[in-house]
Amino acid sequence: MEGHGEVSMRGPRSLGVVIKLGTSSIVDEKTHEPLLSILTSIVETAVRLRKDGHKVIIVSSGAIGVGLRRMDVDRRPKHLSKLQALAAIGQCRLMSLWDSLFTHLRQPIAQILLTRNDIADRSRYLNAQNTIHELLDMGVIPIVNENDTLAVSEIKFGDNDTLSAITAAMVHADVLFLMTDVDCLYDKNPRTNPDAQPIEVVDDIGQLVADVSQAGSSLGTGGMSTKIVAARLATSAGVTTVITRSSNPGNIVKIVKHIQASRSPASLATQANAEDQGGASTTEDPMSVSTASLADLTVSTPLHTRFLPSPHPVRDRYFWILHGLRPHGTIYIDAGAHKALTGRAGLLPVGVVDVEGTFAQQEAVRICVVEKKRSTPGEDGKMWEGAATEVGRALVNYASFEIKQIKGHQSTEIKSLIGYADSEYIAQRESISLFSRESRPATPSREAMPEIAEVADAAEGSADEGEGAAL
Ligand SMILES: N[C@@H](CCC(=O)OP(=O)(O)O)C(=O)O
């Protein structure tokens, strides 16, 4: 917990807590005035968590909202450059607001601004990770936002739900709070269905049936669907994810106590053991309660939705390959190659059926397993038919034009086919990351990263104006 780099924020009694606040929790939707009572309450909550020994990171939206107020602009502008200018104006005022509130409680903070490109670059990703760990070790609360000035539409996170999930995974946080304007998820829209039932615990996000029409504002880009995408990313990395109402931040402390209490001594021992061996494990067991912490459970727990972490988290370099990188193309493989990958072998040319897109060596690609191979190209030019399911991502040893020549061949033939053979593998096993059940994208064949595609869908529905409005 105290170390740097690829180590955990975890400790037996202290948790790493990431709190994500969307624009609608920071500024009034109409007047764009800062919501001072919520911000103050978040500050008190974060300081209380620190006093209880937890490490806290805040992911704060609101730069554009604060910028609108500062410049007396009524509506989000359409154009990206105007949004970027407003974000630049608002970000420093936002941080000055956070800093003055935290200073009353003598709590130092730091600003971290990230873009998707920073995450995609391995050394920048590790630098961000190290800096955040260093800040946490110094007792500082890092406040993270997207660097809107640099982020253009194709490479932006867009909403801060995804950014908060990637941040939580990057630092091995224990809990991610996605604060919103409803108490929790419901199975139906509670505004129109009086019999709607709250969803309190989600142990299998793949089976989740929830109403996603709740939450979201005309100022922010996220909504309930981006929160579910974020929950999928975070839980796949072993981070318990909570959706709860932002208007009562004090609830965070009660929920954290509840989560702590629901960690059994046995599971804590398993976790310590896994961490000793440099491995990962998740520990939350809703059914098992530590006797030492039983009293904590008697504290009434506010309504919230809690997504339980994956028992087989994908972390560090494997998480980064899956979610940090933008794929440049797709490699289609047969069932035999897929079986080999799940058995922890590398990807050999003989198992490759087809290649799509143009990519260079060491770029990221999607790995899709095909239902049926063809012996000759079909009318659509493809070497496969039926469904293709995305099963993972990889960093490749050969460029797309080279893989087109060596696909289906034995590795011993690589040299004679393309003139050199740096590796017998298209991708080594350590450069391949397979989706867990939780992190498997819902729309595997989409051209963009799946989480970005889903986010874009959500943004389209919530942004009030055209093209540039989804910053
Ligand atoms: N980075 C932008 C916020 C992006 C955004 O709208 O996020 P969210 O309010 O979480 O949907 C800002 O600070 O204004």
Short mmCIF file of C-alpha atoms and ligand atoms in Angstrom, two decimals:
data_model
loop_
_atom_site.label_atom_id
_atom_site.label_comp_id
_atom_site.label_asym_id
_atom_site.label_seq_id
_atom_site.Cartn_x
_atom_site.Cartn_y
_atom_site.Cartn_z
CA MET A 1 0.00 0.00 0.00
CA GLU A 2 2.87 2.37 0.76
CA GLY A 3 4.94 1.55 -2.30
CA HIS A 4 5.02 3.01 -5.77
CA GLY A 5 4.56 1.83 -9.30
CA GLU A 6 2.59 -1.31 -9.87
CA VAL A 7 1.58 -1.80 -6.28
CA SER A 8 -1.73 -1.62 -4.55
CA MET A 9 -3.39 1.20 -2.62
CA ARG A 10 -4.78 -1.60 -0.44
CA GLY A 11 -4.13 -2.29 3.21
CA PRO A 12 -6.06 -4.37 5.71
CA ARG A 13 -7.96 -1.48 7.29
CA SER A 14 -7.27 1.44 5.00
CA LEU A 15 -8.92 1.69 1.64
CA GLY A 16 -8.06 3.57 -1.53
CA VAL A 17 -11.17 5.59 -2.34
CA VAL A 18 -11.82 7.44 -5.61
CA ILE A 19 -14.75 9.88 -5.60
CA LYS A 20 -16.02 11.02 -9.00
CA LEU A 21 -18.13 14.18 -9.16
CA GLY A 22 -19.79 15.09 -12.44
CA THR A 23 -20.54 18.59 -13.64
CA SER A 24 -24.08 18.43 -12.24
CA SER A 25 -22.65 17.85 -8.74
CA ILE A 26 -20.29 20.81 -9.02
CA VAL A 27 -22.29 23.61 -10.64
CA ASP A 28 -25.96 24.53 -10.84
CA GLU A 29 -27.35 23.36 -14.15
CA LYS A 30 -29.04 26.69 -14.95
CA THR A 31 -27.04 29.42 -13.22
CA HIS A 32 -23.67 27.60 -13.37
CA GLU A 33 -22.97 28.86 -9.84
CA PRO A 34 -20.82 26.42 -7.85
CA LEU A 35 -22.83 24.14 -5.54
CA LEU A 36 -20.92 25.26 -2.47
CA SER A 37 -22.77 23.15 0.08
CA ILE A 38 -22.03 19.93 -1.86
CA LEU A 39 -18.42 20.92 -2.46
CA THR A 40 -17.94 21.77 1.22
CA SER A 41 -19.51 18.53 2.26
CA ILE A 42 -17.25 16.59 -0.14
CA VAL A 43 -14.24 18.35 1.37
CA GLU A 44 -15.34 17.42 4.91
CA THR A 45 -16.00 13.85 3.79
CA ALA A 46 -12.62 13.49 2.07
CA VAL A 47 -10.82 14.86 5.13
CA ARG A 48 -12.81 12.52 7.38
CA LEU A 49 -11.80 9.56 5.20
CA ARG A 50 -8.18 10.69 5.40
CA LYS A 51 -8.45 10.87 9.21
CA ASP A 52 -9.84 7.32 9.19
CA GLY A 53 -6.64 6.28 7.40
CA HIS A 54 -7.96 6.00 3.85
CA LYS A 55 -6.31 7.35 0.72
CA VAL A 56 -8.54 9.63 -1.31
CA ILE A 57 -8.56 10.75 -4.93
CA ILE A 58 -11.22 13.08 -6.35
CA VAL A 59 -12.09 13.05 -10.05
CA SER A 60 -13.73 16.41 -10.57
CA SER A 61 -15.58 17.61 -13.67
CA GLY A 62 -16.87 21.16 -13.81
CA ALA A 63 -14.17 23.09 -15.67
CA ILE A 64 -16.50 23.99 -18.54
CA GLY A 65 -19.41 24.75 -16.18
CA VAL A 66 -17.25 27.07 -14.06
CA GLY A 67 -15.85 28.63 -17.26
CA LEU A 68 -19.39 29.36 -18.50
CA ARG A 69 -20.16 31.27 -15.28
CA ARG A 70 -16.84 33.13 -15.38
CA MET A 71 -17.44 34.39 -18.91
CA ASP A 72 -21.21 34.89 -18.46
CA VAL A 73 -21.98 32.45 -21.26
CA ASP A 74 -25.48 30.95 -20.94
CA ARG A 75 -25.18 27.79 -23.01
CA ARG A 76 -22.46 25.27 -23.80
CA PRO A 77 -20.99 26.43 -27.12
CA LYS A 78 -20.99 24.12 -30.13
CA HIS A 79 -17.40 24.38 -31.16
CA LEU A 80 -14.64 22.33 -29.65
CA SER A 81 -12.16 25.21 -29.49
CA LYS A 82 -14.66 27.36 -27.54
CA LEU A 83 -15.32 24.49 -25.13
CA GLN A 84 -11.58 24.00 -24.72
CA ALA A 85 -11.10 27.72 -24.01
CA LEU A 86 -13.90 27.68 -21.43
CA ALA A 87 -12.39 24.56 -19.83
CA ALA A 88 -9.01 26.35 -19.61
CA ILE A 89 -10.70 29.35 -17.96
CA GLY A 90 -12.81 27.23 -15.64
CA GLN A 91 -10.18 24.66 -14.60
CA CYS A 92 -8.02 27.13 -12.67
CA ARG A 93 -11.05 28.66 -10.93
CA LEU A 94 -12.32 25.17 -10.12
CA MET A 95 -8.99 24.23 -8.55
CA SER A 96 -8.81 27.51 -6.68
CA LEU A 97 -12.25 26.74 -5.25
CA TRP A 98 -11.20 23.22 -4.20
CA ASP A 99 -7.95 24.56 -2.77
CA SER A 100 -9.58 27.26 -0.69
CA LEU A 101 -12.16 24.83 0.73
CA PHE A 102 -9.54 22.17 1.54
CA THR A 103 -7.20 24.80 2.98
CA HIS A 104 -9.77 25.56 5.70
CA LEU A 105 -9.18 21.99 6.89
CA ARG A 106 -5.41 22.16 6.25
CA GLN A 107 -5.62 19.46 3.61
CA PRO A 108 -3.17 19.83 0.70
CA ILE A 109 -4.41 18.93 -2.78
CA ALA A 110 -2.81 18.51 -6.20
CA GLN A 111 -4.07 18.85 -9.76
CA ILE A 112 -3.66 15.97 -12.24
CA LEU A 113 -4.83 16.58 -15.81
CA LEU A 114 -4.85 13.55 -18.12
CA THR A 115 -5.66 12.83 -21.74
CA ARG A 116 -6.31 9.48 -23.36
CA ASN A 117 -2.97 9.85 -25.16
CA ASP A 118 -1.20 10.04 -21.78
CA ILE A 119 -2.85 6.78 -20.78
CA ALA A 120 -1.97 5.14 -24.11
CA ASP A 121 1.72 5.89 -23.67
CA ARG A 122 3.12 3.29 -21.27
CA SER A 123 5.80 5.49 -19.72
CA ARG A 124 3.40 8.42 -19.25
CA TYR A 125 0.85 6.03 -17.74
CA LEU A 126 3.46 4.78 -15.27
CA ASN A 127 4.55 8.35 -14.51
CA ALA A 128 0.96 9.33 -13.72
CA GLN A 129 0.63 6.22 -11.55
CA ASN A 130 3.88 6.97 -9.69
CA THR A 131 3.00 10.62 -9.16
CA ILE A 132 -0.43 9.76 -7.75
CA HIS A 133 1.10 7.18 -5.40
CA GLU A 134 3.72 9.70 -4.29
CA LEU A 135 1.01 12.31 -3.59
CA LEU A 136 -1.04 9.80 -1.63
CA ASP A 137 2.02 8.84 0.39
CA MET A 138 2.54 12.53 1.15
CA GLY A 139 -1.01 12.74 2.51
CA VAL A 140 -2.20 14.85 -0.44
CA ILE A 141 -5.58 14.47 -2.18
CA PRO A 142 -5.02 14.42 -5.96
CA ILE A 143 -7.84 16.03 -7.96
CA VAL A 144 -8.04 14.59 -11.47
CA ASN A 145 -9.78 15.95 -14.57
CA GLU A 146 -9.38 15.46 -18.29
CA ASN A 147 -6.94 17.89 -19.90
CA ASP A 148 -9.67 19.29 -22.12
CA THR A 149 -7.36 21.81 -23.79
CA LEU A 150 -5.35 19.02 -25.42
CA ALA A 151 -8.03 16.37 -25.91
CA VAL A 152 -9.54 16.32 -29.39
CA SER A 153 -12.70 14.39 -30.10
CA GLU A 154 -11.16 11.07 -31.26
CA ILE A 155 -8.81 10.74 -28.31
CA LYS A 156 -10.81 12.11 -25.42
CA PHE A 157 -12.39 10.27 -22.53
CA GLY A 158 -15.36 12.63 -23.02
CA ASP A 159 -17.04 11.87 -19.75
CA ASN A 160 -15.27 11.64 -16.45
CA ASP A 161 -16.94 8.34 -15.50
CA THR A 162 -14.53 6.46 -17.78
CA LEU A 163 -11.60 8.60 -16.62
CA SER A 164 -12.42 7.84 -12.99
CA ALA A 165 -12.60 4.08 -13.67
CA ILE A 166 -9.23 4.13 -15.44
CA THR A 167 -7.74 6.21 -12.61
CA ALA A 168 -9.13 3.83 -9.97
CA ALA A 169 -7.75 0.82 -11.85
CA MET A 170 -4.40 2.51 -12.45
CA VAL A 171 -3.79 3.04 -8.72
CA HIS A 172 -5.47 -0.20 -7.57
CA ALA A 173 -8.13 1.66 -5.63
CA ASP A 174 -10.51 -0.38 -3.51
CA VAL A 175 -13.65 1.66 -4.06
CA LEU A 176 -14.85 4.01 -6.79
CA PHE A 177 -17.80 6.28 -5.96
CA LEU A 178 -19.71 7.52 -9.00
CA MET A 179 -21.74 10.34 -7.48
CA THR A 180 -24.94 11.20 -9.28
CA ASP A 181 -28.39 12.75 -8.90
CA VAL A 182 -30.22 9.53 -7.96
CA ASP A 183 -29.82 7.26 -4.93
CA CYS A 184 -29.02 4.13 -6.88
CA LEU A 185 -29.91 2.08 -9.94
CA TYR A 186 -33.48 0.86 -10.27
CA ASP A 187 -34.83 -1.99 -12.34
CA LYS A 188 -37.31 0.44 -13.95
CA ASN A 189 -37.55 4.20 -14.14
CA PRO A 190 -38.80 5.15 -10.64
CA ARG A 191 -40.27 8.41 -11.92
CA THR A 192 -42.75 6.61 -14.11
CA ASN A 193 -42.97 3.25 -12.29
CA PRO A 194 -44.00 3.41 -8.63
CA ASP A 195 -43.13 -0.28 -8.24
CA ALA A 196 -39.51 0.23 -9.40
CA GLN A 197 -37.10 -1.69 -7.17
CA PRO A 198 -33.67 -0.41 -6.11
CA ILE A 199 -30.72 -2.54 -7.22
CA GLU A 200 -28.48 -2.69 -4.15
CA VAL A 201 -25.79 -5.21 -5.07
CA VAL A 202 -24.64 -6.22 -8.55
CA ASP A 203 -22.44 -9.29 -8.47
CA ASP A 204 -22.65 -10.00 -12.20
CA ILE A 205 -22.65 -6.86 -14.29
CA GLY A 206 -23.18 -8.96 -17.44
CA GLN A 207 -26.63 -9.93 -16.12
CA LEU A 208 -27.61 -6.43 -15.00
CA VAL A 209 -31.08 -5.33 -16.04
CA ALA A 210 -31.44 -1.70 -14.99
CA ASP A 211 -33.11 1.47 -16.13
CA VAL A 212 -30.39 3.75 -17.51
CA SER A 213 -32.61 6.70 -18.31
CA GLN A 214 -31.90 8.20 -14.90
CA ALA A 215 -29.21 10.78 -14.11
CA GLY A 216 -27.23 13.07 -16.35
CA SER A 217 -27.51 16.78 -17.02
CA SER A 218 -27.43 19.17 -19.94
CA LEU A 219 -23.97 20.34 -18.85
CA GLY A 220 -22.09 17.10 -18.38
CA THR A 221 -21.56 14.40 -20.98
CA GLY A 222 -22.05 11.34 -18.82
CA GLY A 223 -25.27 9.64 -17.78
CA MET A 224 -26.26 6.34 -16.21
CA SER A 225 -25.03 4.30 -19.18
CA THR A 226 -21.53 5.79 -18.94
CA LYS A 227 -21.59 4.92 -15.23
CA ILE A 228 -22.34 1.31 -16.05
CA VAL A 229 -19.49 1.25 -18.59
CA ALA A 230 -17.24 2.74 -15.90
CA ALA A 231 -18.45 0.18 -13.36
CA ARG A 232 -17.63 -2.60 -15.82
CA LEU A 233 -14.09 -1.28 -16.31
CA ALA A 234 -13.46 -0.68 -12.62
CA THR A 235 -14.91 -3.95 -11.30
CA SER A 236 -12.95 -5.90 -13.91
CA ALA A 237 -9.83 -4.39 -12.33
CA GLY A 238 -10.94 -5.41 -8.84
CA VAL A 239 -12.44 -2.07 -7.77
CA THR A 240 -15.77 -2.11 -5.91
CA THR A 241 -17.91 0.51 -7.63
CA VAL A 242 -20.69 2.46 -5.96
CA ILE A 243 -23.39 4.61 -7.51
CA THR A 244 -24.96 6.97 -4.99
CA ARG A 245 -26.49 10.41 -4.62
CA SER A 246 -24.08 13.35 -4.65
CA SER A 247 -26.30 15.70 -2.66
CA ASN A 248 -25.41 13.89 0.55
CA PRO A 249 -21.64 13.23 0.42
CA GLY A 250 -21.60 12.23 4.10
CA ASN A 251 -23.09 8.93 2.93
CA ILE A 252 -19.70 8.04 1.46
CA VAL A 253 -18.24 7.55 4.96
CA LYS A 254 -21.11 5.23 5.95
CA ILE A 255 -20.80 3.21 2.75
CA VAL A 256 -17.02 2.91 3.16
CA LYS A 257 -17.57 1.60 6.71
CA HIS A 258 -20.09 -0.88 5.36
CA ILE A 259 -17.65 -2.09 2.68
CA GLN A 260 -14.87 -2.41 5.25
CA ALA A 261 -17.14 -4.37 7.54
CA SER A 262 -18.13 -6.73 4.76
CA ARG A 263 -14.51 -7.80 4.27
CA SER A 264 -14.05 -10.96 6.25
CA PRO A 265 -10.82 -11.81 8.11
CA ALA A 266 -10.49 -14.86 5.88
CA SER A 267 -10.71 -12.81 2.73
CA LEU A 268 -8.27 -10.24 4.10
CA ALA A 269 -5.80 -13.07 4.73
CA THR A 270 -6.25 -14.26 1.15
CA GLN A 271 -5.66 -10.75 -0.08
CA ALA A 272 -2.50 -10.29 2.00
CA ASN A 273 -1.23 -13.62 0.74
CA ALA A 274 -1.90 -12.71 -2.89
CA GLU A 275 -0.23 -9.35 -2.45
CA ASP A 276 2.82 -10.95 -0.80
CA GLN A 277 3.22 -12.99 -3.96
CA GLY A 278 2.86 -9.91 -6.15
CA GLY A 279 -0.51 -11.15 -7.37
CA ALA A 280 -3.97 -9.74 -7.16
CA SER A 281 -7.08 -10.81 -5.42
CA THR A 282 -10.36 -9.25 -4.50
CA THR A 283 -11.89 -9.79 -1.20
CA GLU A 284 -15.37 -8.51 -0.89
CA ASP A 285 -17.85 -11.02 0.27
CA PRO A 286 -21.28 -9.55 0.92
CA MET A 287 -22.29 -12.58 2.92
CA SER A 288 -19.32 -12.73 5.23
CA VAL A 289 -18.84 -10.27 8.06
CA SER A 290 -15.81 -9.74 10.23
CA THR A 291 -16.83 -10.03 13.88
CA ALA A 292 -14.49 -7.13 14.72
CA SER A 293 -16.45 -4.99 12.30
CA LEU A 294 -19.91 -6.25 13.09
CA ALA A 295 -20.73 -3.01 14.90
CA ASP A 296 -20.06 -1.07 11.70
CA LEU A 297 -22.83 -2.93 9.92
CA THR A 298 -25.35 -1.82 12.49
CA VAL A 299 -24.83 1.77 11.27
CA SER A 300 -27.66 2.28 8.81
CA THR A 301 -26.28 2.20 5.30
CA PRO A 302 -27.69 4.74 2.86
CA LEU A 303 -29.29 3.56 -0.35
CA HIS A 304 -26.71 2.91 -3.06
CA THR A 305 -25.86 0.41 -5.80
CA ARG A 306 -22.69 -1.56 -5.18
CA PHE A 307 -20.99 -3.45 -8.01
CA LEU A 308 -18.81 -6.18 -6.55
CA PRO A 309 -15.27 -6.48 -7.88
CA SER A 310 -14.27 -9.30 -10.19
CA PRO A 311 -12.80 -12.28 -8.32
CA HIS A 312 -10.25 -12.46 -11.16
CA PRO A 313 -9.18 -8.87 -11.66
CA VAL A 314 -7.26 -7.78 -14.74
CA ARG A 315 -4.61 -5.33 -13.55
CA ASP A 316 -1.48 -3.42 -14.49
CA ARG A 317 -0.06 -4.10 -17.95
CA TYR A 318 -2.99 -6.40 -18.86
CA PHE A 319 -5.54 -3.72 -17.88
CA TRP A 320 -3.52 -1.14 -19.79
CA ILE A 321 -3.46 -3.29 -22.97
CA LEU A 322 -7.24 -3.78 -22.75
CA HIS A 323 -8.38 -0.29 -21.77
CA GLY A 324 -5.51 2.15 -22.09
CA LEU A 325 -4.74 1.64 -25.76
CA ARG A 326 -6.74 2.45 -28.84
CA PRO A 327 -6.80 -0.53 -31.22
CA HIS A 328 -5.59 0.16 -34.76
CA GLY A 329 -7.07 -2.93 -36.38
CA THR A 330 -8.40 -6.43 -35.85
CA ILE A 331 -6.86 -9.88 -36.06
CA TYR A 332 -9.38 -12.70 -36.59
CA ILE A 333 -8.36 -16.04 -35.14
CA ASP A 334 -9.77 -19.55 -35.22
CA ALA A 335 -11.14 -21.54 -32.28
CA GLY A 336 -7.89 -23.49 -31.90
CA ALA A 337 -5.85 -20.31 -31.50
CA HIS A 338 -8.40 -18.99 -29.02
CA LYS A 339 -8.08 -22.16 -26.97
CA ALA A 340 -4.30 -21.77 -27.01
CA LEU A 341 -4.59 -18.17 -25.80
CA THR A 342 -6.86 -19.14 -22.91
CA GLY A 343 -4.27 -21.81 -22.09
CA ARG A 344 -1.74 -18.98 -21.80
CA ALA A 345 0.09 -19.60 -25.11
CA GLY A 346 1.11 -16.82 -27.51
CA LEU A 347 -0.58 -16.12 -30.86
CA LEU A 348 1.06 -18.01 -33.74
CA PRO A 349 0.49 -17.13 -37.42
CA VAL A 350 -1.10 -20.53 -38.08
CA GLY A 351 -4.16 -19.57 -35.99
CA VAL A 352 -4.76 -16.27 -37.77
CA VAL A 353 -7.65 -16.28 -40.23
CA ASP A 354 -7.84 -12.66 -41.35
CA VAL A 355 -6.56 -9.15 -40.69
CA GLU A 356 -8.40 -5.84 -40.85
CA GLY A 357 -6.99 -2.31 -40.64
CA THR A 358 -3.50 -0.88 -41.03
CA PHE A 359 -1.18 -1.08 -38.08
CA ALA A 360 2.53 -1.15 -37.33
CA GLN A 361 4.63 -3.39 -35.09
CA GLN A 362 3.93 -2.88 -31.37
CA GLU A 363 0.55 -1.25 -32.01
CA ALA A 364 -2.59 -2.49 -30.30
CA VAL A 365 -5.18 -4.62 -32.12
CA ARG A 366 -8.46 -6.31 -31.27
CA ILE A 367 -8.43 -10.12 -31.19
CA CYS A 368 -11.68 -11.64 -32.48
CA VAL A 369 -12.48 -15.33 -32.65
CA VAL A 370 -14.53 -16.32 -35.71
CA GLU A 371 -17.38 -18.76 -35.87
CA LYS A 372 -16.39 -20.31 -39.20
CA LYS A 373 -13.26 -20.13 -41.39
CA ARG A 374 -13.47 -20.02 -45.19
CA SER A 375 -10.90 -21.67 -47.44
CA THR A 376 -11.19 -18.90 -50.04
CA PRO A 377 -12.34 -15.29 -49.60
CA GLY A 378 -16.11 -14.75 -49.73
CA GLU A 379 -17.84 -12.07 -51.80
CA ASP A 380 -17.27 -9.69 -48.92
CA GLY A 381 -13.52 -10.41 -49.21
CA LYS A 382 -13.46 -12.01 -45.77
CA MET A 383 -11.84 -15.31 -44.85
CA TRP A 384 -14.55 -16.04 -42.29
CA GLU A 385 -18.32 -16.08 -41.92
CA GLY A 386 -20.87 -15.99 -39.11
CA ALA A 387 -20.17 -14.15 -35.90
CA ALA A 388 -16.84 -12.77 -34.74
CA THR A 389 -16.47 -12.20 -31.00
CA GLU A 390 -13.89 -9.91 -29.54
CA VAL A 391 -11.98 -11.83 -26.88
CA GLY A 392 -9.08 -9.52 -26.12
CA ARG A 393 -6.44 -7.07 -27.26
CA ALA A 394 -2.78 -7.51 -28.13
CA LEU A 395 0.39 -5.65 -29.00
CA VAL A 396 1.72 -7.20 -32.19
CA ASN A 397 5.23 -8.15 -33.31
CA TYR A 398 4.44 -7.70 -37.01
CA ALA A 399 2.74 -5.00 -39.07
CA SER A 400 -0.67 -5.62 -40.68
CA PHE A 401 0.76 -6.05 -44.20
CA GLU A 402 3.18 -8.68 -42.85
CA ILE A 403 0.49 -10.56 -40.94
CA LYS A 404 -1.56 -10.70 -44.14
CA GLN A 405 1.33 -12.64 -45.73
CA ILE A 406 2.08 -15.02 -42.87
CA LYS A 407 -1.45 -15.79 -41.64
CA GLY A 408 -2.31 -19.47 -41.72
CA HIS A 409 1.37 -20.45 -42.05
CA GLN A 410 3.80 -22.20 -39.73
CA SER A 411 6.22 -19.93 -37.84
CA THR A 412 9.15 -21.67 -39.59
CA GLU A 413 7.91 -20.13 -42.87
CA ILE A 414 7.88 -16.51 -41.62
CA LYS A 415 11.39 -15.71 -42.85
CA SER A 416 10.83 -17.05 -46.35
CA LEU A 417 7.51 -15.18 -46.61
CA ILE A 418 8.49 -11.70 -45.40
CA GLY A 419 12.30 -11.80 -45.39
CA TYR A 420 12.90 -11.80 -41.64
CA ALA A 421 11.55 -13.48 -38.51
CA ASP A 422 11.95 -11.48 -35.30
CA SER A 423 9.56 -13.73 -33.44
CA GLU A 424 7.69 -16.98 -33.97
CA TYR A 425 4.65 -15.25 -32.45
CA ILE A 426 2.33 -12.62 -33.91
CA ALA A 427 1.97 -11.59 -30.28
CA GLN A 428 3.72 -12.98 -27.21
CA ARG A 429 1.46 -14.08 -24.38
CA GLU A 430 2.55 -11.20 -22.11
CA SER A 431 1.41 -8.80 -24.84
CA ILE A 432 -2.06 -10.34 -25.02
CA SER A 433 -4.84 -9.47 -22.60
CA LEU A 434 -8.11 -11.38 -22.68
CA PHE A 435 -11.35 -9.81 -21.49
CA SER A 436 -12.77 -11.06 -18.24
CA ARG A 437 -16.51 -11.68 -18.13
CA GLU A 438 -17.04 -8.24 -16.61
CA SER A 439 -14.86 -6.27 -18.99
CA ARG A 440 -15.96 -7.89 -22.23
CA PRO A 441 -17.28 -5.11 -24.46
CA ALA A 442 -20.98 -5.10 -25.28
CA THR A 443 -20.43 -4.15 -28.91
CA PRO A 444 -17.36 -6.09 -30.01
CA SER A 445 -17.22 -5.13 -33.63
CA ARG A 446 -17.42 -1.35 -33.18
CA GLU A 447 -14.56 0.51 -34.80
CA ALA A 448 -13.75 2.69 -31.77
CA MET A 449 -12.80 1.32 -28.36
CA PRO A 450 -16.00 -0.19 -27.03
CA GLU A 451 -16.14 1.95 -23.95
CA ILE A 452 -15.64 5.06 -26.09
CA ALA A 453 -18.36 3.92 -28.49
CA GLU A 454 -20.83 3.45 -25.66
CA VAL A 455 -19.83 6.73 -24.12
CA ALA A 456 -20.29 8.47 -27.45
CA ASP A 457 -23.79 6.99 -27.68
CA ALA A 458 -24.61 8.30 -24.23
CA ALA A 459 -23.08 11.69 -25.01
CA GLU A 460 -25.13 11.99 -28.17
CA GLY A 461 -28.24 11.59 -26.09
CA SER A 462 -27.29 14.08 -23.40
CA ALA A 463 -25.30 16.82 -25.12
CA ASP A 464 -27.50 19.73 -25.99
CA GLU A 465 -25.73 20.75 -29.15
CA GLY A 466 -23.89 19.35 -32.14
CA GLU A 467 -20.45 18.02 -32.86
CA GLY A 468 -18.21 19.84 -30.38
CA ALA A 469 -20.58 19.66 -27.43
CA ALA A 470 -19.33 16.36 -26.09
CA LEU A 471 -16.06 17.53 -24.53
N1 LIG B 1 -13.70 17.60 -18.33
C1 LIG B 1 -15.00 18.27 -18.39
C2 LIG B 1 -16.09 17.37 -17.92
C3 LIG B 1 -16.51 16.25 -18.80
C4 LIG B 1 -17.91 15.87 -18.37
O1 LIG B 1 -18.88 16.47 -18.80
O2 LIG B 1 -17.95 14.95 -17.39
P1 LIG B 1 -19.31 14.54 -16.58
O3 LIG B 1 -19.88 15.79 -15.98
O4 LIG B 1 -18.78 13.63 -15.58
O5 LIG B 1 -20.25 13.92 -17.57
C5 LIG B 1 -15.06 19.47 -17.46
O6 LIG B 1 -14.30 19.54 -16.50
O7 LIG B 1 -15.89 20.35 -17.71
#
